[in-house]
PDB file of C-alpha atoms in Angstrom:
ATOM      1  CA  UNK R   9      85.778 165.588 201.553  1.00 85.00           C
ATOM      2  CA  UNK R  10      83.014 165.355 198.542  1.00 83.00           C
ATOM      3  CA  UNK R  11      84.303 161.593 198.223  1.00 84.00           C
ATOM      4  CA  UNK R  12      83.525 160.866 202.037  1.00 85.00           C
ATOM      5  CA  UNK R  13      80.357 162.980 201.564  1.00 85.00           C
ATOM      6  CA  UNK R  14      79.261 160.589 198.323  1.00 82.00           C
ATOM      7  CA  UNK R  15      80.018 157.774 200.352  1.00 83.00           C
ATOM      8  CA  UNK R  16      78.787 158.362 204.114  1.00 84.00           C
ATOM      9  CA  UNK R  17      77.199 154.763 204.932  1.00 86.00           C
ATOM     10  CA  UNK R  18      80.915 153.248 203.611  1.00 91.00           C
ATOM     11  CA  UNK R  19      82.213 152.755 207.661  1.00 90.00           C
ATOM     12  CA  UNK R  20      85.958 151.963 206.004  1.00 92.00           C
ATOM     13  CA  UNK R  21      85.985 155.345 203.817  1.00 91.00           C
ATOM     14  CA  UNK R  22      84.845 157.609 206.636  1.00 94.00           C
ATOM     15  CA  UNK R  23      87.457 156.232 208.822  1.00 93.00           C
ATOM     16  CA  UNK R  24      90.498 156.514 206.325  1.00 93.00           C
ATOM     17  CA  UNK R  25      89.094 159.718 205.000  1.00 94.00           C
ATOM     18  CA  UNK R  26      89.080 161.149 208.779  1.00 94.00           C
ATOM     19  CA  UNK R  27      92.370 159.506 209.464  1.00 94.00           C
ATOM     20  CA  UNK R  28      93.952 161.463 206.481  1.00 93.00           C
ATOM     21  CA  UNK R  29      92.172 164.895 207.896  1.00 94.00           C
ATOM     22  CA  UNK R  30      93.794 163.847 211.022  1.00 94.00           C
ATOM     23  CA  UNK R  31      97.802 163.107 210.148  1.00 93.00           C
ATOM     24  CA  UNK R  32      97.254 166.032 207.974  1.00 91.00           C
ATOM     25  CA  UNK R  33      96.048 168.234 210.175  1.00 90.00           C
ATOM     26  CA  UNK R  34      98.036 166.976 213.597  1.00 87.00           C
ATOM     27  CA  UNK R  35     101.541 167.841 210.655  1.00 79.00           C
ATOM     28  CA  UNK R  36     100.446 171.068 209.952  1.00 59.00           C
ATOM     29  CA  UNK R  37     100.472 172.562 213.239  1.00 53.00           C
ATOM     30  CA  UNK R  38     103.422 173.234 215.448  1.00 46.00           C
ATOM     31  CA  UNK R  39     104.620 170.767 217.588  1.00 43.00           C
ATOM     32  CA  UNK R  40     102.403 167.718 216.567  1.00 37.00           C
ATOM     33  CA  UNK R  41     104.677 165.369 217.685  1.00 40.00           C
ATOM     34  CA  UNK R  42     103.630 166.702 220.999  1.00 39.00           C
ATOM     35  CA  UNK R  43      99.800 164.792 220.895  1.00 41.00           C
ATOM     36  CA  UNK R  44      99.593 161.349 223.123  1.00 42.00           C
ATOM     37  CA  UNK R  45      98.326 157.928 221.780  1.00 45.00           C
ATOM     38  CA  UNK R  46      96.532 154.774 223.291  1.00 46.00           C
ATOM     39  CA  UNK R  47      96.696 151.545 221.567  1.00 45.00           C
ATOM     40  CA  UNK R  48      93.814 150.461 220.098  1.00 46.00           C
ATOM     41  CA  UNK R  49      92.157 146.707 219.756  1.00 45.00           C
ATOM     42  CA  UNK R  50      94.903 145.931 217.243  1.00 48.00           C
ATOM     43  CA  UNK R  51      97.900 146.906 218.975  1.00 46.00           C
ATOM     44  CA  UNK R  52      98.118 150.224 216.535  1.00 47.00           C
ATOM     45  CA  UNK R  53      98.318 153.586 218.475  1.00 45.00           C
ATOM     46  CA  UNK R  54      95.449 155.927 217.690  1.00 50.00           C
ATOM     47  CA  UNK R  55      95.671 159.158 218.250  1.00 48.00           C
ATOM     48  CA  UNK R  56      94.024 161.012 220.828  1.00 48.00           C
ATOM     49  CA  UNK R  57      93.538 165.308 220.572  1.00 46.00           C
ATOM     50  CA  UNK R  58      95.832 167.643 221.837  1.00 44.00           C
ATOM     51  CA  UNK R  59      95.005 169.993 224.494  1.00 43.00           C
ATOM     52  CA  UNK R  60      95.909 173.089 222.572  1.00 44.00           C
ATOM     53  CA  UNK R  61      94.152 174.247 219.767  1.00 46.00           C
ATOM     54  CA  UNK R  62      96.081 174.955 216.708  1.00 49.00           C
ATOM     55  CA  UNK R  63      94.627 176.034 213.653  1.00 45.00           C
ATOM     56  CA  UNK R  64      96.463 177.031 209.920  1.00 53.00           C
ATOM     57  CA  UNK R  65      96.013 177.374 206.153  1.00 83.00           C
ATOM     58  CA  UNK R  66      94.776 173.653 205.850  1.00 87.00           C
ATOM     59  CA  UNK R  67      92.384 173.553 208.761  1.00 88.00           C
ATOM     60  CA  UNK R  68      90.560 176.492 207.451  1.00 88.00           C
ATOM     61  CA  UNK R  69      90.166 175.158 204.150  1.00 89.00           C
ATOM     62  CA  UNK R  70      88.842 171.883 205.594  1.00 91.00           C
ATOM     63  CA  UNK R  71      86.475 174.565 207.694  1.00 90.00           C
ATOM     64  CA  UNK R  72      85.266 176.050 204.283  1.00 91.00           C
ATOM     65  CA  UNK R  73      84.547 172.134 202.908  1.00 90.00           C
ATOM     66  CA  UNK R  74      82.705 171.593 206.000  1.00 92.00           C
ATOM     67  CA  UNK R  75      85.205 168.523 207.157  1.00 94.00           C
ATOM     68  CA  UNK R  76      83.499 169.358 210.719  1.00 95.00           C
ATOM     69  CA  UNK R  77      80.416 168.709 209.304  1.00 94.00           C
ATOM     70  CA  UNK R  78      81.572 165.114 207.761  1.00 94.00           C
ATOM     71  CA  UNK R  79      82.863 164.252 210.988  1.00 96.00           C
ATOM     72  CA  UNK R  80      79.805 164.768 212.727  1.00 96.00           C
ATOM     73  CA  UNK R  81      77.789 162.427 210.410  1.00 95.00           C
ATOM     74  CA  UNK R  82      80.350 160.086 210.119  1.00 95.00           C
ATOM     75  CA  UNK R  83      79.832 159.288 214.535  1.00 96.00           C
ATOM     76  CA  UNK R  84      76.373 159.003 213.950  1.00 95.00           C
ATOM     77  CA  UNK R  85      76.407 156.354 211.106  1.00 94.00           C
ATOM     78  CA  UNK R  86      79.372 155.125 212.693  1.00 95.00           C
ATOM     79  CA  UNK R  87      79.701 155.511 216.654  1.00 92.00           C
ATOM     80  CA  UNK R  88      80.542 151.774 217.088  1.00 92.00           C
ATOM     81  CA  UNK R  89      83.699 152.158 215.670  1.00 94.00           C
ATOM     82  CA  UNK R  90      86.410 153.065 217.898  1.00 93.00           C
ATOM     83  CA  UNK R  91      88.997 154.491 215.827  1.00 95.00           C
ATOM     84  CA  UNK R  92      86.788 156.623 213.119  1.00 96.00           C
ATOM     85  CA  UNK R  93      85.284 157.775 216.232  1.00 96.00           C
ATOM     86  CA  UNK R  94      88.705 158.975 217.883  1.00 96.00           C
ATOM     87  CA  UNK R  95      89.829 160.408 214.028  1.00 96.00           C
ATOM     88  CA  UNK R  96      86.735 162.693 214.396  1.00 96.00           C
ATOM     89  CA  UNK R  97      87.687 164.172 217.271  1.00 96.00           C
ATOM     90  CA  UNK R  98      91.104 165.065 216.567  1.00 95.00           C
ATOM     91  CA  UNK R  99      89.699 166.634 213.190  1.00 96.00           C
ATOM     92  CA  UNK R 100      87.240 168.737 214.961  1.00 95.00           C
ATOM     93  CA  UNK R 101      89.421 169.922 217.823  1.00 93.00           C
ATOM     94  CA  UNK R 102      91.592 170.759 214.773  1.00 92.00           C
ATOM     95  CA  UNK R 103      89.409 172.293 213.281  1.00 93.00           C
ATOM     96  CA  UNK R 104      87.771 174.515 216.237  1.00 91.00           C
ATOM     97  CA  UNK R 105      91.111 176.023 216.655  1.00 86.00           C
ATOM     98  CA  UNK R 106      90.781 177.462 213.373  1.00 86.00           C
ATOM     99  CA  UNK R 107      86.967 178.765 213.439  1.00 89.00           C
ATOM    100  CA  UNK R 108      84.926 179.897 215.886  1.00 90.00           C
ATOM    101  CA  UNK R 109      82.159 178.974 213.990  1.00 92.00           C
ATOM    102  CA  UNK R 110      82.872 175.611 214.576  1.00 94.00           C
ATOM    103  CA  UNK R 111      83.373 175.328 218.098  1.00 94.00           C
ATOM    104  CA  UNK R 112      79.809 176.151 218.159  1.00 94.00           C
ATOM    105  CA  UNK R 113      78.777 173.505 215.823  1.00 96.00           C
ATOM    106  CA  UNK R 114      80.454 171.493 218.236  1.00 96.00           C
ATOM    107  CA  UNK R 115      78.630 172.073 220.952  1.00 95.00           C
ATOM    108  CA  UNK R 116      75.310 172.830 219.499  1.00 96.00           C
ATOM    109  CA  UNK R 117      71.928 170.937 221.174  1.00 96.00           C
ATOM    110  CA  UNK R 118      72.437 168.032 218.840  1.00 97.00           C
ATOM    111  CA  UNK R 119      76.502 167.559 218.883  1.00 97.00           C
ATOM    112  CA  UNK R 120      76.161 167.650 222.559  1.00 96.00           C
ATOM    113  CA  UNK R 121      73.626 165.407 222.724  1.00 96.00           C
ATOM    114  CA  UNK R 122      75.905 162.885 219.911  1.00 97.00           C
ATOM    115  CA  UNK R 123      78.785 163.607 222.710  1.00 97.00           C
ATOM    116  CA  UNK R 124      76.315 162.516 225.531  1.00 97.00           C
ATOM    117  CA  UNK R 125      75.278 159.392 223.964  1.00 96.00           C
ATOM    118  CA  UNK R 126      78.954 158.414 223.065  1.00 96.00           C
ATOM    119  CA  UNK R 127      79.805 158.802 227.062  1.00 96.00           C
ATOM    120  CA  UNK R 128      76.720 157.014 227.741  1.00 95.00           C
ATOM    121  CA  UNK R 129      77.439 153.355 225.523  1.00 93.00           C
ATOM    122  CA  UNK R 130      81.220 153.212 226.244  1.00 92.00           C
ATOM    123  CA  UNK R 131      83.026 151.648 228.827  1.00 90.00           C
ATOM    124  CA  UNK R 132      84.989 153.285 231.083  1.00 90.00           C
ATOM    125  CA  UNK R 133      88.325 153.947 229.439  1.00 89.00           C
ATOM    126  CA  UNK R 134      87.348 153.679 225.646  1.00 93.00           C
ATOM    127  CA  UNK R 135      89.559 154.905 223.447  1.00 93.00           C
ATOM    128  CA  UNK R 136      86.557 156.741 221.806  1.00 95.00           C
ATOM    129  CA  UNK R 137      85.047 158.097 225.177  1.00 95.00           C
ATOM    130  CA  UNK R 138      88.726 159.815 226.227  1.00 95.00           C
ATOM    131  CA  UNK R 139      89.096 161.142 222.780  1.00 96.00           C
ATOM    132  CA  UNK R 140      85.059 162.700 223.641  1.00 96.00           C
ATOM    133  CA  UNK R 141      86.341 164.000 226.818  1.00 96.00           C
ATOM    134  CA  UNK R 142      89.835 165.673 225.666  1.00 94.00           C
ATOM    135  CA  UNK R 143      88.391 167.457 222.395  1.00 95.00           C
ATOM    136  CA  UNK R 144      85.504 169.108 224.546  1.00 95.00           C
ATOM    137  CA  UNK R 145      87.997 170.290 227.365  1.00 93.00           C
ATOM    138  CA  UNK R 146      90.188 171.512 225.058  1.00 90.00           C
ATOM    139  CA  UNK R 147      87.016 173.420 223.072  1.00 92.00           C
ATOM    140  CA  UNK R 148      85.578 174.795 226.317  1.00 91.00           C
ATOM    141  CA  UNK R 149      88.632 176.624 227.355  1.00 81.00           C
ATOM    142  CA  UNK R 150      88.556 180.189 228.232  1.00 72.00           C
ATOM    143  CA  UNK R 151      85.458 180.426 226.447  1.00 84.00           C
ATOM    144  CA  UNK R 152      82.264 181.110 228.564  1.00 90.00           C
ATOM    145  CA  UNK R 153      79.862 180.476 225.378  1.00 92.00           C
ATOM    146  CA  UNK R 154      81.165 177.444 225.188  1.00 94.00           C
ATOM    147  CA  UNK R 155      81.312 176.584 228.973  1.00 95.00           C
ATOM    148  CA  UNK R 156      77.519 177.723 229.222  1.00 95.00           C
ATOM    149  CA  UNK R 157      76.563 175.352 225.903  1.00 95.00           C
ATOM    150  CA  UNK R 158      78.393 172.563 227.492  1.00 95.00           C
ATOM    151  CA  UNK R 159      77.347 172.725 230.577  1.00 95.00           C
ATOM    152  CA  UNK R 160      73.495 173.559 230.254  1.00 95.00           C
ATOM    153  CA  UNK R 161      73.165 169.911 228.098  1.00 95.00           C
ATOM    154  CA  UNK R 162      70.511 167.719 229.540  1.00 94.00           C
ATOM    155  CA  UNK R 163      71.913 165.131 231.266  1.00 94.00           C
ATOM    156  CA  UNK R 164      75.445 165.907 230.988  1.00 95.00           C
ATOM    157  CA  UNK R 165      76.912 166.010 234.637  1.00 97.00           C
ATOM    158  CA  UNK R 166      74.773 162.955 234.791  1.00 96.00           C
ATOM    159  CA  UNK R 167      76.466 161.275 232.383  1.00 96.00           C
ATOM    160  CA  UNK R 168      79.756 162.251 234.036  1.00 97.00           C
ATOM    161  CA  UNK R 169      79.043 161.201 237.502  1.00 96.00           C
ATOM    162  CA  UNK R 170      77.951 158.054 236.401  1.00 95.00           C
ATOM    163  CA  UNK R 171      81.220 157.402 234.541  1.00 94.00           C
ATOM    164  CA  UNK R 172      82.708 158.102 237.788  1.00 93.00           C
ATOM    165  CA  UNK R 173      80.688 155.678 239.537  1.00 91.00           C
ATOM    166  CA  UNK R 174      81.440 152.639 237.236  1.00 88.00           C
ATOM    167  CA  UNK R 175      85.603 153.504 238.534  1.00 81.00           C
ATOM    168  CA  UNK R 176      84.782 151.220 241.769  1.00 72.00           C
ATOM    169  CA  UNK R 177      83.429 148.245 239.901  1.00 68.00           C
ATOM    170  CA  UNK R 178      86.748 147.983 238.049  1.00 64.00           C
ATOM    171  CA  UNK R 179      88.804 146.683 240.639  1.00 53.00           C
ATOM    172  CA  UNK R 180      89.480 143.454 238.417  1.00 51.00           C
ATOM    173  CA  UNK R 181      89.823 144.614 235.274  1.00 52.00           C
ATOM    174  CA  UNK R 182      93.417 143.926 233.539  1.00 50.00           C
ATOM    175  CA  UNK R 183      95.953 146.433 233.934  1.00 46.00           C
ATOM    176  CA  UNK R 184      95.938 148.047 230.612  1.00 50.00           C
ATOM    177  CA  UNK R 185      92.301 148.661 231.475  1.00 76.00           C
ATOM    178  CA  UNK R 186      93.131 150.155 234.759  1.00 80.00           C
ATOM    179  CA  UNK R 187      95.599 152.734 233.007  1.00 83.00           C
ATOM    180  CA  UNK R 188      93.597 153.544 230.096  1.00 85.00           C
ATOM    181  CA  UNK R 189      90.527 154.654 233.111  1.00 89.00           C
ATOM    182  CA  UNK R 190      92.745 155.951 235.247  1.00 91.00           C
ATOM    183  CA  UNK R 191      93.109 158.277 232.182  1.00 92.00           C
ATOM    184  CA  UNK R 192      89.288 158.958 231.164  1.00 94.00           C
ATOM    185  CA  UNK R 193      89.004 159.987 234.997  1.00 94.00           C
ATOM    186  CA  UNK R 194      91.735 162.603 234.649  1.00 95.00           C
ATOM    187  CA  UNK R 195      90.254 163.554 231.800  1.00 96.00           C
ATOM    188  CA  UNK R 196      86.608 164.241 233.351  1.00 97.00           C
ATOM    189  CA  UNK R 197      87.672 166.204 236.185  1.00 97.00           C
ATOM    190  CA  UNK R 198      90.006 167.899 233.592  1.00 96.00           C
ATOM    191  CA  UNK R 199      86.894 168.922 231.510  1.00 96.00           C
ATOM    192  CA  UNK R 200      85.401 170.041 235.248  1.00 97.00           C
ATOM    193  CA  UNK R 201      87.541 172.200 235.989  1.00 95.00           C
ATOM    194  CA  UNK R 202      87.163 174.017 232.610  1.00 95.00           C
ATOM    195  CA  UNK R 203      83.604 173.744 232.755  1.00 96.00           C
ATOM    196  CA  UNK R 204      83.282 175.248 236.089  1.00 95.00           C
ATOM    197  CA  UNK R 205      86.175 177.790 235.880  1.00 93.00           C
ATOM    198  CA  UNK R 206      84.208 181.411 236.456  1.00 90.00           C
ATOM    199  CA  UNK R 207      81.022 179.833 235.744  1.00 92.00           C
ATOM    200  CA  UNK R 208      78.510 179.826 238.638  1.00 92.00           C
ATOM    201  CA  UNK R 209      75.917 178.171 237.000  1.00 94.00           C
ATOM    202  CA  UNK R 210      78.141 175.342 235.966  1.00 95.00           C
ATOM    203  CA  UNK R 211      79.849 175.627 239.781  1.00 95.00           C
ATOM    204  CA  UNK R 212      75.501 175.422 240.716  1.00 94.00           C
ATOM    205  CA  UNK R 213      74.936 172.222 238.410  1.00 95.00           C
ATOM    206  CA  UNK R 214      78.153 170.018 239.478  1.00 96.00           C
ATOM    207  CA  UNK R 215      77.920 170.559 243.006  1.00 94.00           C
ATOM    208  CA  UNK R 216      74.321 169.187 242.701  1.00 94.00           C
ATOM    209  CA  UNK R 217      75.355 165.670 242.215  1.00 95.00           C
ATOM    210  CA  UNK R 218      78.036 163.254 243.324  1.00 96.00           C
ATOM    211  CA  UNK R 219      80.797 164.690 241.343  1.00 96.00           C
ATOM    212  CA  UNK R 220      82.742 166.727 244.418  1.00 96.00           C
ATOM    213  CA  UNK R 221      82.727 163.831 246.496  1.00 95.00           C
ATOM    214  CA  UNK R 222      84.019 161.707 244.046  1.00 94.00           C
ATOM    215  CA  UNK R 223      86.889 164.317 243.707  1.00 95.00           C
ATOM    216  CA  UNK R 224      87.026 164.211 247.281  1.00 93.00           C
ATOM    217  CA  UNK R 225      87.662 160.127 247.167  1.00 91.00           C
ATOM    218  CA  UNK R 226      90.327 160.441 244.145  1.00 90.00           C
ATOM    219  CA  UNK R 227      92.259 163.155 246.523  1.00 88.00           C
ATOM    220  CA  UNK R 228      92.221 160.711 249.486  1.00 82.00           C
ATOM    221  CA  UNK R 229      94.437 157.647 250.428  1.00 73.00           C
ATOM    222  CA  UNK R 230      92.903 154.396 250.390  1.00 63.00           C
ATOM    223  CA  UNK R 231      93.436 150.801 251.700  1.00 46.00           C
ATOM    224  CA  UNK R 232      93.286 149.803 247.917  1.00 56.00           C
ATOM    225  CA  UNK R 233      96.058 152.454 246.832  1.00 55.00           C
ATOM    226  CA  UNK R 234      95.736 156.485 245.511  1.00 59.00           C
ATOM    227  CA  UNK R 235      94.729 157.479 242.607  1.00 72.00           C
ATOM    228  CA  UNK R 236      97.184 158.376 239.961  1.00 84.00           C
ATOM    229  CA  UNK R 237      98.702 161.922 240.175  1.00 88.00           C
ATOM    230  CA  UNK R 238      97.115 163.088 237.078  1.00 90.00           C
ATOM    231  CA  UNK R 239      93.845 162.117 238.652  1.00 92.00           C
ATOM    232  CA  UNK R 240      94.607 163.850 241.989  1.00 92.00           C
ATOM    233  CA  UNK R 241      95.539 166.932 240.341  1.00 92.00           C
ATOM    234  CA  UNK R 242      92.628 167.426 238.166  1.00 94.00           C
ATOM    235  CA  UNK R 243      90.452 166.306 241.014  1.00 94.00           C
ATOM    236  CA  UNK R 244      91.722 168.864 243.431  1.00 94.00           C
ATOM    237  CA  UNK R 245      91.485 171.208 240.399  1.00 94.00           C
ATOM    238  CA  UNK R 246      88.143 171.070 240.285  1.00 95.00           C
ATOM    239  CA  UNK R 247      87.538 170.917 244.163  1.00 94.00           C
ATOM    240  CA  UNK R 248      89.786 174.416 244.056  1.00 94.00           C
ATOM    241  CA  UNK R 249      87.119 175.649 241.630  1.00 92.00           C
ATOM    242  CA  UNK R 250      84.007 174.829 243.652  1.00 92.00           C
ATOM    243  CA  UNK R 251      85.281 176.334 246.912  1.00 89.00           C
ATOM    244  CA  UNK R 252      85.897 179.538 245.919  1.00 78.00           C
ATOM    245  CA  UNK R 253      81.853 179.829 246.270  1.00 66.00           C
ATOM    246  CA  UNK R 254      80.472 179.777 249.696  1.00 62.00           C
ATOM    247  CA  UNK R 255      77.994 177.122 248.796  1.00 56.00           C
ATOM    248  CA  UNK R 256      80.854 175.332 247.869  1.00 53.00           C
ATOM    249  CA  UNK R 257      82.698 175.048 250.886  1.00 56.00           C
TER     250      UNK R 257
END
């Protein structure tokens, strides 16, 4: 960590140092082999976070050297590259499983902003965006702190519903593409529901844009095919959220 620290402009250091934290991490806990990939530019899989949070002796002492803290910096200096980007994540989801304190480091006013900004320069489908996506759903469950931090960002359902809104311009893209968005759509509405799970306010915010109708759309046959049954799930998810509230309905 104080070798990465020394070193924070060196883009190949910060991305071998957080792929280290990561392996090491991801074979400390319990059932790592459990954690899906995607395949990056070079035909390597990277990693992308777990769901569940698992946290043990190493990820606390990472905690204590401030890894979270590294990995942070290392986006900003860095954000253009794909797999240091997705390394960070899986660190810090690591890592929040561990420390409460650092779950709310993550989503502090400036980490959510970083998170926005990420969402907002990637394509749909980037390895880096789903890796985003999955490490804050998996950060904001069951915790209403964390819902409320997440969900009160500026811009952030924005950000989302515009993500959502770039799906219909892909009809052409190759299918690797297709699969990898297909993906990073699941994933939103996945983060949705968690977001808006017991949480009027956040219930308030994403029914005032586009985002139920575009759940609506994803649940619905089309002339061009369904959506995958990931997608349909976590879309209904979130639609099941939503009308539980009058307004809602």
């Amino acid at each position: 960590v104080g070798v990465a620290e020394q070193f924070s402009t060196c883009a190949a250091l910060q991305r071998y140092a957080l792929a280290l934290f990561a392996r090491a991490l991801a074979g400390a806990a319990p059932s790592a082999g459990s954690g899906a990939h995607l395949e990056g530019g070079d035909g390597e899989p990277d990693a992308v976070p777990m769901f569940s949070l698992k946290g043990g002796g190493l990820a606390r002492i990472l905690t204590r050297l401030n890894a979270a803290g590294l990995a942070v910096q290392a986006v900003k200096k860095h954000h253009a590259d794909g797999t240091l980007v997705v390394s960070a994540c899986q660190v810090m989801q690591s890592l929040a499983g561990a420390s409460k304190e650092v779950k709310l480091f993550m989503v502090s006013p400036d980490c959510c902003a970083l998170w926005n900004t990420l969402l907002v320069h990637s394509k749909l489908g980037d390895a880096a965006a789903l890796a985003t996506l999955c490490m804050l759903a998996a950060v904001v469950t069951d915790d209403s702190e964390i819902q409320d931090a997440v969900g009160s960002a500026p811009g952030w359902f924005g950000t989302l519903e515009r993500r959502l809104d770039a799906r219909k311009h892909s009809a052409h893209s190759g299918h690797n593409d297709l699969r990898l968005q297909e993906r990073e759509i699941s994933a939103i509405f996945g983060l949705l529901c968690r977001l808006t799970a017991r949480n009027m306010k956040n219930k308030h915010a994403c029914m005032s844009t586009n985002l139920p109708a575009h759940a609506v759309e994803c649940c619905r046959p089309s002339v061009d095919g369904a959506a995958s049954l990931a997608v349909r799930l976590a879309a209904g998810g979130l639609l099941v959220n939503l009308c539980a509230e009058e307004a809602g309905r």
